Coordinates of C-alpha atoms (C1' of nucleotides) in Angstrom, one line a residue:
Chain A
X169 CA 0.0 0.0 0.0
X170 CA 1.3 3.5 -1.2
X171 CA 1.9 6.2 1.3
X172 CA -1.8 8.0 2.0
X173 CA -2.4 11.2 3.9
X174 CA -4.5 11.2 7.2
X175 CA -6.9 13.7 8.2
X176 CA -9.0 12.7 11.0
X177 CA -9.8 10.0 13.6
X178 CA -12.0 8.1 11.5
X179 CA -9.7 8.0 8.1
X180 CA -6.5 6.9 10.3
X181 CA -9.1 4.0 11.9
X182 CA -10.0 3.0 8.3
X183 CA -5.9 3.2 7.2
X184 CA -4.9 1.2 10.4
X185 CA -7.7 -1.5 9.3
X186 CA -7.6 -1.9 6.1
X187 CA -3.6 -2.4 6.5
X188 CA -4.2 -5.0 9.0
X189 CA -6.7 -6.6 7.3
X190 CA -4.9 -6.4 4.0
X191 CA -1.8 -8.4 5.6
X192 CA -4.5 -11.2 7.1
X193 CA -3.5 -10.7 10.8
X194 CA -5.7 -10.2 13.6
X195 CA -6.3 -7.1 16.3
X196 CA -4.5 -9.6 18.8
X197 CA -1.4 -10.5 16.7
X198 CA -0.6 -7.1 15.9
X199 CA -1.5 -6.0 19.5
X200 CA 0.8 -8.4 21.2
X201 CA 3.9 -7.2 18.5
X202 CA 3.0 -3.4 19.1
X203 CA 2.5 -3.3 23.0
X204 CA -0.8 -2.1 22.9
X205 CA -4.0 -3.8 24.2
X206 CA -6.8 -5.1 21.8
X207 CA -9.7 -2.5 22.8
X208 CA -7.4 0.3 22.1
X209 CA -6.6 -0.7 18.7
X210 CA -9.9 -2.1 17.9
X211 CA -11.5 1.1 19.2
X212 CA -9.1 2.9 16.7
X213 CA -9.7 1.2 14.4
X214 CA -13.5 2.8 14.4
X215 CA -12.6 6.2 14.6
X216 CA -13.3 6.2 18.6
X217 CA -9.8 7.8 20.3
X218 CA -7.3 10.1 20.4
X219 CA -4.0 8.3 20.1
X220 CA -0.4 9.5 21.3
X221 CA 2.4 9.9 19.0
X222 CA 4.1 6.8 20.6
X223 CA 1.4 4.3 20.5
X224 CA 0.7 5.6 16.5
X225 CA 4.9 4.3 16.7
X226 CA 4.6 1.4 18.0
X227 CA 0.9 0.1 16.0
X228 CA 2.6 1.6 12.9
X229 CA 5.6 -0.8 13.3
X230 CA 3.9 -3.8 14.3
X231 CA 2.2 -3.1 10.9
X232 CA 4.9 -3.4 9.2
X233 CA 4.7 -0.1 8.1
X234 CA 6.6 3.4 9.4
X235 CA 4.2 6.7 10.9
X236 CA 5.5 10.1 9.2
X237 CA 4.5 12.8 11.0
X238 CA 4.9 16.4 8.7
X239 CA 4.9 20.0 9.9
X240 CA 3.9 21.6 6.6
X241 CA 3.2 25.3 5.8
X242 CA -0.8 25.6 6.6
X243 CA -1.5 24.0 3.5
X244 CA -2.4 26.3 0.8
X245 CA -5.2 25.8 -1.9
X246 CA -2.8 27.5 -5.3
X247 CA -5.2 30.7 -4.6
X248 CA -4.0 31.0 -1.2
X249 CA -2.5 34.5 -0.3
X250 CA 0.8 34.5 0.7
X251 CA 2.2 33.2 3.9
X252 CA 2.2 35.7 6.6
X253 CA 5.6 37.0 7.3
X254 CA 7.5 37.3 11.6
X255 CA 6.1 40.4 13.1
X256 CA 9.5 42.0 13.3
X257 CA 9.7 42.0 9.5
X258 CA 6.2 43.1 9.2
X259 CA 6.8 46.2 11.1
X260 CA 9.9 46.6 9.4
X261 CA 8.2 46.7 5.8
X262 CA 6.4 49.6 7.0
X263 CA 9.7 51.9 7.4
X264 CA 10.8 54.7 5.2
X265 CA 13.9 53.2 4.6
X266 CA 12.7 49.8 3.3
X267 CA 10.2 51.5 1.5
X268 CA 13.0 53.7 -0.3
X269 CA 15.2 50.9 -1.2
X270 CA 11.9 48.8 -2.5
X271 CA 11.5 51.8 -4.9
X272 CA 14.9 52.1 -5.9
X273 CA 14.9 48.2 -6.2
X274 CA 12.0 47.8 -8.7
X275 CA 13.2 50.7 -11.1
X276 CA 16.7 49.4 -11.5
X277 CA 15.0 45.9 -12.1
X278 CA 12.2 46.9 -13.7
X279 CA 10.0 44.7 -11.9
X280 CA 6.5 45.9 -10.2
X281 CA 7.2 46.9 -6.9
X282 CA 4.9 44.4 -5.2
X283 CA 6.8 41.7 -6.6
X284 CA 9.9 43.1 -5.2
X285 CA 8.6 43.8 -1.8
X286 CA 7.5 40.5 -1.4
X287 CA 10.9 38.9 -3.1
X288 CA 12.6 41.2 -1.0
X289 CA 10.5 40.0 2.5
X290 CA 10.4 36.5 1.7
X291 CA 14.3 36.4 1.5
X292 CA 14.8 38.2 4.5
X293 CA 12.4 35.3 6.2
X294 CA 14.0 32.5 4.7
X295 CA 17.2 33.8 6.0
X296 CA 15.6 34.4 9.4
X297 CA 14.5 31.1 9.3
X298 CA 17.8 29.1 8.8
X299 CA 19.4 30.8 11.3
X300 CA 16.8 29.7 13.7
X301 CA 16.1 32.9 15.4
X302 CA 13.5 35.5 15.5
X303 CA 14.5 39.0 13.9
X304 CA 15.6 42.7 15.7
X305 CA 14.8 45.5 13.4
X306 CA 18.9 46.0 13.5
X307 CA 19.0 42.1 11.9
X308 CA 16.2 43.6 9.5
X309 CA 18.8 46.5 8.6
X310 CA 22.0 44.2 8.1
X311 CA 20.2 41.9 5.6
X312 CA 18.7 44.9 3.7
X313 CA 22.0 46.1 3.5
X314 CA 23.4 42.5 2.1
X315 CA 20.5 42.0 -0.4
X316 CA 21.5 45.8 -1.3
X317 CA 24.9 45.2 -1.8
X318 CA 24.0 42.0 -3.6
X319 CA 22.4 44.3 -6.3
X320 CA 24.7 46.8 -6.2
X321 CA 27.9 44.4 -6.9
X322 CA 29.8 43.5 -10.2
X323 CA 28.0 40.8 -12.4
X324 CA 30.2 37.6 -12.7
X325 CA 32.3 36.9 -15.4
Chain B
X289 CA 10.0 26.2 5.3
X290 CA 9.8 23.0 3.8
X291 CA 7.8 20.2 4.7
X292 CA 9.9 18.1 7.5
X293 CA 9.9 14.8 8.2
X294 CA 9.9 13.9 12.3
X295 CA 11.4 10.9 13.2
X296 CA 11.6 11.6 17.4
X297 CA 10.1 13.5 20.2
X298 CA 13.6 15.6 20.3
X299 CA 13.2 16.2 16.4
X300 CA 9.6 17.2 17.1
X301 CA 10.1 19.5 18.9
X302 CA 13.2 20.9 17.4
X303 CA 11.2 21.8 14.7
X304 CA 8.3 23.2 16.7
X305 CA 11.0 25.8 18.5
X306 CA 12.1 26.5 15.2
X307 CA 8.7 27.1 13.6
X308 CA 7.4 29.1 16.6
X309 CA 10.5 31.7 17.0
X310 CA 11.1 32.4 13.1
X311 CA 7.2 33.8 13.3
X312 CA 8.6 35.6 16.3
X313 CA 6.2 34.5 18.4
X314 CA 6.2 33.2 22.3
X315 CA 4.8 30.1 23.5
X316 CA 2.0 31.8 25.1
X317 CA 0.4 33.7 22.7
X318 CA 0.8 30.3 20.5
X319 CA -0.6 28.6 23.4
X320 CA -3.8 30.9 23.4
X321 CA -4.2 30.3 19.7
X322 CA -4.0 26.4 20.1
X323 CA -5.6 25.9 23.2
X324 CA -3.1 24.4 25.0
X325 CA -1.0 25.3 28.6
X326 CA 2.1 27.2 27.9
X327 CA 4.2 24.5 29.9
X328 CA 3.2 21.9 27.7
X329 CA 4.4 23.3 24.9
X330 CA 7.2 24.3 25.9
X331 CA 7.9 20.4 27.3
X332 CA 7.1 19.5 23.9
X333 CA 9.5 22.0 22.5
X334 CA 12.6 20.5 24.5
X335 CA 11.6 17.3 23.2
X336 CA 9.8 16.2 26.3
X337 CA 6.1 14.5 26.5
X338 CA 4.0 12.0 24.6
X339 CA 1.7 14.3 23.1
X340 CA -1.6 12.7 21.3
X341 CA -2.8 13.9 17.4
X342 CA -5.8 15.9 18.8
X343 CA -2.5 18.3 20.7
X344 CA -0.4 18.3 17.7
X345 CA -2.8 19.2 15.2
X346 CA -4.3 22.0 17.6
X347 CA -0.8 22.9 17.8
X348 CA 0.4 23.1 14.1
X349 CA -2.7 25.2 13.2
X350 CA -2.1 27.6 15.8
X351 CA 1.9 27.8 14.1
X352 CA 0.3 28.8 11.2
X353 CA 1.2 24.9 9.6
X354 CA -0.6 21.5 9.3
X355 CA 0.0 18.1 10.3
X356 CA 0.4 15.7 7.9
X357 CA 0.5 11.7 9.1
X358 CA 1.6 9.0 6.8
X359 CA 1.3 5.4 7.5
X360 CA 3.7 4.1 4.6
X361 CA 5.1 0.7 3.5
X362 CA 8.3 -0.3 6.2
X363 CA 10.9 0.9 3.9
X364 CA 13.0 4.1 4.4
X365 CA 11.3 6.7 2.9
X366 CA 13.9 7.6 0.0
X367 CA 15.7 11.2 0.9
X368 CA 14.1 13.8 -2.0
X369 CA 17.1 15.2 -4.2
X370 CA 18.1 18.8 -2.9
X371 CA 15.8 21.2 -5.3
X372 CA 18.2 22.4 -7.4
X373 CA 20.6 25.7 -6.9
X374 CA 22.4 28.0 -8.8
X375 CA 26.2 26.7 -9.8
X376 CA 27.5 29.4 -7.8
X377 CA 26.0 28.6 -4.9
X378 CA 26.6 24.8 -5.4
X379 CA 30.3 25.4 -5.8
X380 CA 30.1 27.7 -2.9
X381 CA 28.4 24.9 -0.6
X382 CA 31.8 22.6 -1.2
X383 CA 34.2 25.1 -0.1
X384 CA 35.7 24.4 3.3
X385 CA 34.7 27.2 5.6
X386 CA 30.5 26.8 4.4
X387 CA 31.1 23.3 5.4
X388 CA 33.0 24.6 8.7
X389 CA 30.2 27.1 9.6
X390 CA 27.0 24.2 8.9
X391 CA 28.8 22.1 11.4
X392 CA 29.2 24.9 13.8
X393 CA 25.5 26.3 13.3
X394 CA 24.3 22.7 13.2
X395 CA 26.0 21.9 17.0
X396 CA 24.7 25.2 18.2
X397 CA 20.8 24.6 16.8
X398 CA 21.6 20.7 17.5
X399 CA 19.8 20.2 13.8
X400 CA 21.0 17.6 11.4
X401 CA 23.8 18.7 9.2
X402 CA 22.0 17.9 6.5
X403 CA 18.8 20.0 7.4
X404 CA 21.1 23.2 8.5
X405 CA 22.7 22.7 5.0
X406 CA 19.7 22.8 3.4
X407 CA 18.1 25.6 4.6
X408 CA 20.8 27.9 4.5
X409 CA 21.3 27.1 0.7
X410 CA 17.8 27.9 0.3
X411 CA 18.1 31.1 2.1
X412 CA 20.8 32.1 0.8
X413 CA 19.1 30.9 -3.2
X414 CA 16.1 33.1 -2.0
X415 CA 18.2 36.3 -1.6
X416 CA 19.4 36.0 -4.7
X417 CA 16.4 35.7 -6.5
X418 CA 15.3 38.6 -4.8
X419 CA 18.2 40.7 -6.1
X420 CA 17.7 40.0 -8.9
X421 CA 21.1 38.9 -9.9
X422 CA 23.4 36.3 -10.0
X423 CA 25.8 35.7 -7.2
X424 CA 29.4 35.9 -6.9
X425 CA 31.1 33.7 -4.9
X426 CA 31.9 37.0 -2.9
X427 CA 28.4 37.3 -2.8
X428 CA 28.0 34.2 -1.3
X429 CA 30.4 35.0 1.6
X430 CA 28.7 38.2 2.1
X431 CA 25.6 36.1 2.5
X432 CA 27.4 33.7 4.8
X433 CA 29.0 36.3 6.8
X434 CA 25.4 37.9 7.5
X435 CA 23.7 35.0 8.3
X436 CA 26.4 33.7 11.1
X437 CA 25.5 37.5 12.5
X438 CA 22.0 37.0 12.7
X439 CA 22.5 33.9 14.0
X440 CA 24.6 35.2 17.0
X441 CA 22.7 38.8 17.4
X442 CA 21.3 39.1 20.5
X443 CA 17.7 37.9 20.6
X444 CA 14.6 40.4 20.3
X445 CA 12.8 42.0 23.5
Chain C
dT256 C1' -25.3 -27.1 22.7
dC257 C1' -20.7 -25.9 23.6
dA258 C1' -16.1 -24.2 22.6
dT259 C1' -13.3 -21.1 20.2
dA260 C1' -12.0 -17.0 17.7
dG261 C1' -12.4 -12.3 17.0
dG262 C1' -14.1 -8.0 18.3
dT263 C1' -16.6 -4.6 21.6
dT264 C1' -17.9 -2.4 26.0
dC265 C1' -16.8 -1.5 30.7
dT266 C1' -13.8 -0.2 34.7
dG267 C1' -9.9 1.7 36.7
dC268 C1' -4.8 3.0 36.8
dT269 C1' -1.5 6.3 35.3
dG270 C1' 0.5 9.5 32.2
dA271 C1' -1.1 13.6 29.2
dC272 C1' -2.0 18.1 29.9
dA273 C1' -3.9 22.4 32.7
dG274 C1' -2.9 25.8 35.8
dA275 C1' -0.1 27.5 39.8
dA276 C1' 4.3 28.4 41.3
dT277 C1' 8.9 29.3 40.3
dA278 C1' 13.1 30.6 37.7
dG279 C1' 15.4 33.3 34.3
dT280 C1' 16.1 37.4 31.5
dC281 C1' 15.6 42.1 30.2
dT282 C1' 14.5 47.0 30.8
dC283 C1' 14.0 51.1 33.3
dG284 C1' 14.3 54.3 37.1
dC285 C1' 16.9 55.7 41.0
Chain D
dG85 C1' 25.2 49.2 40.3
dC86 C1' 20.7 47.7 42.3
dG87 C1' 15.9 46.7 42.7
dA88 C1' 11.3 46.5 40.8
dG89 C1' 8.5 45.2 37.3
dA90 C1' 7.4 43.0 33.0
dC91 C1' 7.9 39.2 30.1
dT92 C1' 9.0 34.5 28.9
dA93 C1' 10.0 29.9 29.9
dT94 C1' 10.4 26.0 33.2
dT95 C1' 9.1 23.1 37.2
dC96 C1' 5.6 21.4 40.2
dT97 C1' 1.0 19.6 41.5
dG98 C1' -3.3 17.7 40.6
dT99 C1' -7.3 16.3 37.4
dC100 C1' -9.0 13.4 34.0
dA101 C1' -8.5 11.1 29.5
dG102 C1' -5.4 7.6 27.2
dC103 C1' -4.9 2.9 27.4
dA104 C1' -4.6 -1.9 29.9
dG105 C1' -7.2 -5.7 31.3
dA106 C1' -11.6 -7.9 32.6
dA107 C1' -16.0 -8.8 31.1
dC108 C1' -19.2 -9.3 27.5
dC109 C1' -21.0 -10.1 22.7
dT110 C1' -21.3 -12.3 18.1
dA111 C1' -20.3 -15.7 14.7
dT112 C1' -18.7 -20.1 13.4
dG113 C1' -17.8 -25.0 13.5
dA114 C1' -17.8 -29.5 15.7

DNA sequence: TCATAGGTTCTGCTGACAGAATAGTCTCGC
DNA sequence: GCGAGACTATTCTGTCAGCAGAACCTATGA
């Protein structure tokens, strides 16, 4: 069985079934190899419970099969609008000075100046991001001034 | 941010710290959002506790994400190639001092190596799309050099 | 009819999780 | 520099829901 998405109580009970079932083993079987006690999985198994990360582990396992647990952007339909951005950078977007550089920005580029603003704020997340660490307005400053210099530097060869 | 796989409660809440501070929020106001005790959360977040779906789910909308749980065939889930990067920025990523700083920021964050990589290419990618331009591989140390500052900047109030 | 297999409902212990208390950090005024 | 206050995170304590095990139900075969 190919990897399937779960959504609520009830779906996971019919996933945790109909992989059981599908491999011709019994509540009891997979109950004694996962630690767990029949009731709980049966009750699971119909959408009755709300089930800790571990014992999802340890059923998952004596499935035969391996639990993924994802911590996705909130999942957007492709009309979405766009992720909010940290506080810090919101408030930031609203200075003179990053306004003034947006301008300057989007008529050396020639690009509407939406589309740079946003550019511009999404990069400054992403970096905020990998560095694992909310931003300071001074941070805000220093990566302006990169992606500034970054525009204002020789092409390569 | 990427979609990220979890394998352990540590991991977990790794990337629930990680998620929480790049918004710049606290854990009580996220607490308030996902109706949940702030002590909890911030268990969870140093990779302590057991917590059920019904939490995590509460706790991933209120992060502004959305948990996704997989119940997959017992094989290792095959790593997706790195989305592709500029040349400079690949060439950059084999010098030794971006390797010597990913293994520094990785021990401080006590992220995988793999992960910090990643998300600093990406970062770093995303800034140059947003200027526009095409790095140099002094760009790419510029880039470097400010995101070891953010990462050591004092914290916000 | 009885025994067995498999699943479901019931009861109660204990760990998930709330809220209070405490600890740590920062800023501001003196 | 020190203390007070505010803010944030962590530790502690107690309630109750997750989950074990007993009891019960249903279907099947001898």
């Amino acid at each position: 069985m190919c990897s399937v998405e779960i959504h609520a109580a009830d779906e996971l009970g019919r996933r945790l079934r109909m992989k059981r079932t599908a491999a011709g083993r019994t509540i009891a079987s997979v109950a004694a190899d996962a630690g767990l006690s029949v009731p709980y999985i049966a009750n699971l198994e119909n959408g009755r419970g709300n089930p800790t990360l571990a014992a999802l582990t340890s059923l998952a396992q004596a499935l035969g099969a391996h639990l993924r647990v994802h911590l996705d952007e909130d999942s957007p339909s492709p009309t979405a609008p766009p992720p909010s951005l940290p506080d810090p950078l919101t408030q930031f977007a609203k200075l003179p000075r990053f306004r003034a550089e947006m301008a300057n920005l989007s008529t050396t580029t020639g690009q509407p100046l939406t589309t740079t603003t946003e550019n511009c704020l999404t990069a400054m997340a992403t970096m905020a991001a990998a560095a694992n660490k909310p931003l300071t307005e001074l941070d805000c400053h220093r990566l302006l001034d990169t992606l500034i210099l970054l525009t204002h530097s020789p092409a390569p060869h």
